[in-house]
Coordinates of C-alpha atoms in Angstrom, one line a residue:
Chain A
X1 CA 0.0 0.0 0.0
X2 CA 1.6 3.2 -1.1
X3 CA 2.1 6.1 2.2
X4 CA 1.8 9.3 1.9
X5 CA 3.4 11.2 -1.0
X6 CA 4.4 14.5 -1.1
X7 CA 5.6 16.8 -4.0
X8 CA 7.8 18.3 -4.4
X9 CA 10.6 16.7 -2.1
X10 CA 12.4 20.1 -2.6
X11 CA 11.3 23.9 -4.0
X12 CA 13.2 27.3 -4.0
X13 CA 11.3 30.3 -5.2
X14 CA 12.1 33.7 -4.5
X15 CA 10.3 36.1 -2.0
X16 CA 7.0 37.1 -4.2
X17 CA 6.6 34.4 -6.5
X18 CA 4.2 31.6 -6.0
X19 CA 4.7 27.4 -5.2
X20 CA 2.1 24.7 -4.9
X21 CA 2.6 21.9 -2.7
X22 CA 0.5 18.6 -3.5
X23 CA -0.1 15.5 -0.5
X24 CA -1.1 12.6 -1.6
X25 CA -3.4 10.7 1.5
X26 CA -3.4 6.7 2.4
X27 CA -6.0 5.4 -0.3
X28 CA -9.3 5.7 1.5
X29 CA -8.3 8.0 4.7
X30 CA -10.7 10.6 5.4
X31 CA -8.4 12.9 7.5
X32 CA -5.9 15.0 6.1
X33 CA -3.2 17.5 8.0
X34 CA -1.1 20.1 6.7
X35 CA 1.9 20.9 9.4
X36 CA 4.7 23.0 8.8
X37 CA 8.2 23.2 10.7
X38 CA 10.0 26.3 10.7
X39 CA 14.3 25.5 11.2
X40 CA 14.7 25.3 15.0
X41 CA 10.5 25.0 15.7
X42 CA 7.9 22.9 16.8
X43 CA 5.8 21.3 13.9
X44 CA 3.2 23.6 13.9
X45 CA -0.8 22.7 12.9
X46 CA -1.8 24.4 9.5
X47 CA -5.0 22.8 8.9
X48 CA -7.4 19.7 8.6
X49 CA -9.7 18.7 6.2
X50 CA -12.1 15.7 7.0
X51 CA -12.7 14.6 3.0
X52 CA -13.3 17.9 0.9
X53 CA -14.3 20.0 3.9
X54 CA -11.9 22.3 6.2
X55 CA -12.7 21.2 9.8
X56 CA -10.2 23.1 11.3
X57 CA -7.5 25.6 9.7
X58 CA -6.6 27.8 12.8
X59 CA -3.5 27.2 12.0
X60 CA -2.9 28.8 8.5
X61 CA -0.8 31.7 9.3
X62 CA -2.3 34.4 6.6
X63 CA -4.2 34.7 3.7
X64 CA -1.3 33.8 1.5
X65 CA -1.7 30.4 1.9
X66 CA -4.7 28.4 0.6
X67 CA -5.5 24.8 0.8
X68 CA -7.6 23.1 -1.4
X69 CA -9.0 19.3 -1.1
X70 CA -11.2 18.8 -4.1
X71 CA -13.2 15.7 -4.2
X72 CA -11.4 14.5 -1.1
X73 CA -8.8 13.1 -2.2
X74 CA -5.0 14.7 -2.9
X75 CA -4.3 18.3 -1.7
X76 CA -2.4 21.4 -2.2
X77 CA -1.4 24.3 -0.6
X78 CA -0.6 27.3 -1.8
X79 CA 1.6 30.3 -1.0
X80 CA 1.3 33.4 -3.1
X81 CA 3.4 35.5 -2.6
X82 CA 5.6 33.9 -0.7
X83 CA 8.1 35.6 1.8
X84 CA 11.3 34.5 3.7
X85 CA 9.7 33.5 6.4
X86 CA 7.7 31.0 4.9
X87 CA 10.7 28.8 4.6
X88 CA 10.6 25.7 6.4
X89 CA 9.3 21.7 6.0
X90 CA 5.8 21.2 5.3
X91 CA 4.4 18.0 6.1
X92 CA 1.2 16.1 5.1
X93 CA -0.4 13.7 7.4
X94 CA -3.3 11.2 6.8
X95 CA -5.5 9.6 9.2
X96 CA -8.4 6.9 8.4
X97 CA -12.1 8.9 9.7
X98 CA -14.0 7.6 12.7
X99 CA -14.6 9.7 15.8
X100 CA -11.2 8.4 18.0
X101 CA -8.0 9.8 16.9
X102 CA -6.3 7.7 15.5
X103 CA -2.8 7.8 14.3
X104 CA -2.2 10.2 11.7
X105 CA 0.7 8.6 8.9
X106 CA 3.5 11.3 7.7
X107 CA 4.3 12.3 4.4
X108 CA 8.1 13.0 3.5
X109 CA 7.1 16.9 3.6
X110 CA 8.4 19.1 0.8
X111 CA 11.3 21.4 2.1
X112 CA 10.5 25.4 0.7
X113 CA 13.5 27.7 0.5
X114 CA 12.6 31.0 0.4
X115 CA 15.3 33.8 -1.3
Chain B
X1 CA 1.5 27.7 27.8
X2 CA 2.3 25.9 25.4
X3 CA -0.6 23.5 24.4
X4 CA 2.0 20.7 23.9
X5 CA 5.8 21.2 26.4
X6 CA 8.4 19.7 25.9
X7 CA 11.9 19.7 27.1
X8 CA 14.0 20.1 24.0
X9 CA 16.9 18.7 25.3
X10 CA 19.6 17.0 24.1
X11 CA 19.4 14.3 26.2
X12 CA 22.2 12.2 26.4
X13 CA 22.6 8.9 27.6
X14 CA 25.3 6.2 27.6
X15 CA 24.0 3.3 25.3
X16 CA 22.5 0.4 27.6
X17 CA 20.8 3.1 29.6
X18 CA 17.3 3.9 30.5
X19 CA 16.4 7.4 28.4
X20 CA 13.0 9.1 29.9
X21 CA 11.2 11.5 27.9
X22 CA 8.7 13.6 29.5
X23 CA 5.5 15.5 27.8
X24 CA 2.4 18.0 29.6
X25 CA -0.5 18.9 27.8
X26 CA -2.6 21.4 28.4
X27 CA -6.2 20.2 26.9
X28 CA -7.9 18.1 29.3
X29 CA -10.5 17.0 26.7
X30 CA -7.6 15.0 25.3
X31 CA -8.2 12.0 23.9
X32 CA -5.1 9.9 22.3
X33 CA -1.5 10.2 22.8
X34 CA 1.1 9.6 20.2
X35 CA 5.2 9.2 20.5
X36 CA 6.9 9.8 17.0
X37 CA 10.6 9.7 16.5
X38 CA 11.9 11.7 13.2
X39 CA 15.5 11.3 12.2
X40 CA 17.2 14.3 10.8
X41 CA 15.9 15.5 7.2
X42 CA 13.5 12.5 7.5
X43 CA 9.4 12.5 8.2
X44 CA 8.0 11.5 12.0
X45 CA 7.0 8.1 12.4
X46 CA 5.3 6.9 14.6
X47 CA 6.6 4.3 17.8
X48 CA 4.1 4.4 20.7
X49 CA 0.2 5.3 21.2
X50 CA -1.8 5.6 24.3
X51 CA -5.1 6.3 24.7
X52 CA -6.2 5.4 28.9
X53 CA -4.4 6.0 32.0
X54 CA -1.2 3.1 32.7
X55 CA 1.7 2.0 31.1
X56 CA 1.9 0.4 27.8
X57 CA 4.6 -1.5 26.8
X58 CA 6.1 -2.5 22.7
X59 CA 9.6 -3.9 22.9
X60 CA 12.3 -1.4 24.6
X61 CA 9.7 1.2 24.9
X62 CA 7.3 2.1 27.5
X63 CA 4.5 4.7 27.3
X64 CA 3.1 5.7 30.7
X65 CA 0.0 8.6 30.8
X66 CA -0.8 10.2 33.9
X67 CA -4.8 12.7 33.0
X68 CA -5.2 13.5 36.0
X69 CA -1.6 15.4 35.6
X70 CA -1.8 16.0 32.2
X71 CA 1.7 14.2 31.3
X72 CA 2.6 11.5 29.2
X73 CA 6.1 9.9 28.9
X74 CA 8.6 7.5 27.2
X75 CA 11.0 5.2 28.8
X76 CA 13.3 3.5 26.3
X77 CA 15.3 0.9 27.8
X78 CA 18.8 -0.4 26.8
X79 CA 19.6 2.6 24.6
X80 CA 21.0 2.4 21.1
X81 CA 23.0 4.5 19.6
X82 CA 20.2 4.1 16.8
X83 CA 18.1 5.3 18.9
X84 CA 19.6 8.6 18.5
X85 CA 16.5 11.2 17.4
X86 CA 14.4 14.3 18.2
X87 CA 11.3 12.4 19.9
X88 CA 8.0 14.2 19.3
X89 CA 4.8 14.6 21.8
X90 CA 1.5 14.6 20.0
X91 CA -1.8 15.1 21.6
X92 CA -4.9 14.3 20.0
X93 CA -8.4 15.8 20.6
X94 CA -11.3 17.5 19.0
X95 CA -10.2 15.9 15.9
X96 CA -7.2 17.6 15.8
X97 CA -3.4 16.4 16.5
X98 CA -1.0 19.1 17.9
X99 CA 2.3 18.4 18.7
X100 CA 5.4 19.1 21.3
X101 CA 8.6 20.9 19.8
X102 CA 10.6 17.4 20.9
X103 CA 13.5 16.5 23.0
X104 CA 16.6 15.9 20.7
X105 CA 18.0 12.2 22.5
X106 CA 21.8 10.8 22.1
X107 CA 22.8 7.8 22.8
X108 CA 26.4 7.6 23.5
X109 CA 28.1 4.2 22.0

């Protein structure tokens, strides 16, 4: 069974332009997590969707970032523009539904260099 | 406070030792309790999940959650130097997984 997949593995843009991150979930899971880890921070929560709906994205730092989930299965996030600051690893986790937590499985995040 | 602490270490112990890692939460609605490790440059996976009060026990490692005091831990016995890793806290609860900054653990050959 493939895991999750994440693309690109690597990006560098410079400050203003625009990159598109794509997750690929577990086959089937309903759960989906953005995170991001800025060098020398805690993985921080972006957002969740449960299929094609946000359930949660108090995480998403600013309106420069938008994540889509259309028909519920891959994702992407955007950042337009992007700034320096928006450098870091961004992770994508998938977790099957059902109303206990459950563990969520890790992508191999995309790292975004911003110059 | 932090909704997830913490300590982020390094913690270093000689291999063939006991390392303890050590967690608080501050959502008492929480509901599942997850250990990752993540090696440098590489995604967290995951190694322990609790979900009630008690130890739980998978090979070298023990889980131990405490509600009433909001902490959760990891005991890895006989230390490797593979073991060598930032260990990361995640808390799980109104559908949504938050997680600790980790504790950066060497293991000294």
């Amino acid at each position: 069974e493939a895991g999750v997949t994440q693309f690109p593995s690597h990006s560098v843009i410079e400050k203003g332009q625009t990159v598109t991150l794509r997750c690929d979930p577990i086959s089937g899971h309903d759960n989906l997590y953005w995170y991001r880890r800025v060098m020398g921070k805690e993985i921080k929560f972006l957002l969740h969707f449960v299929k094609e709906s946000k359930q949660d994205e108090s995480g998403m730092p600013n309106n420069r970032f938008l994540a889509e989930r259309t028909g519920g299965t891959y994702s992407t996030l955007k950042v337009q523009p992007a700034e320096l600051e928006d450098s870091g690893v961004y992770f994508c986790a998938s977790s099957p539904g059902g109303a206990l937590n459950t563990e969520a499985f890790f992508g191999q995040g995309t790292r975004l260099t911003v110059v | 406070q932090k909704e997830v602490e913490q300590n982020s270490g390094p913690l270093s112990v000689p291999e063939g030792a006991i390392a303890s890692l050590n967690c608080t939460y501050s959502d008492r609605g929480s509901q599942s309790f997850f250990w990752y490790r993540q090696y440098s440059g590489k995604s967290p996976e995951l190694i322990m999940s609790i979900y009630s009060n008690g130890d739980k026990e998978d090979g070298r490692f023990t889980a131990q959650l405490n509600k009433a005091s909001q902490y959760v831990s990891l005991l890895i016995r006989d230390s490797q130097p593979s073991d060598s890793a930032t260990y990361l806290c995640a808390v799980s609860g109104s559908f949504k997984t938050i997680f600790g900054a980790g504790t950066r653990l060497f293991v000294k050959a």
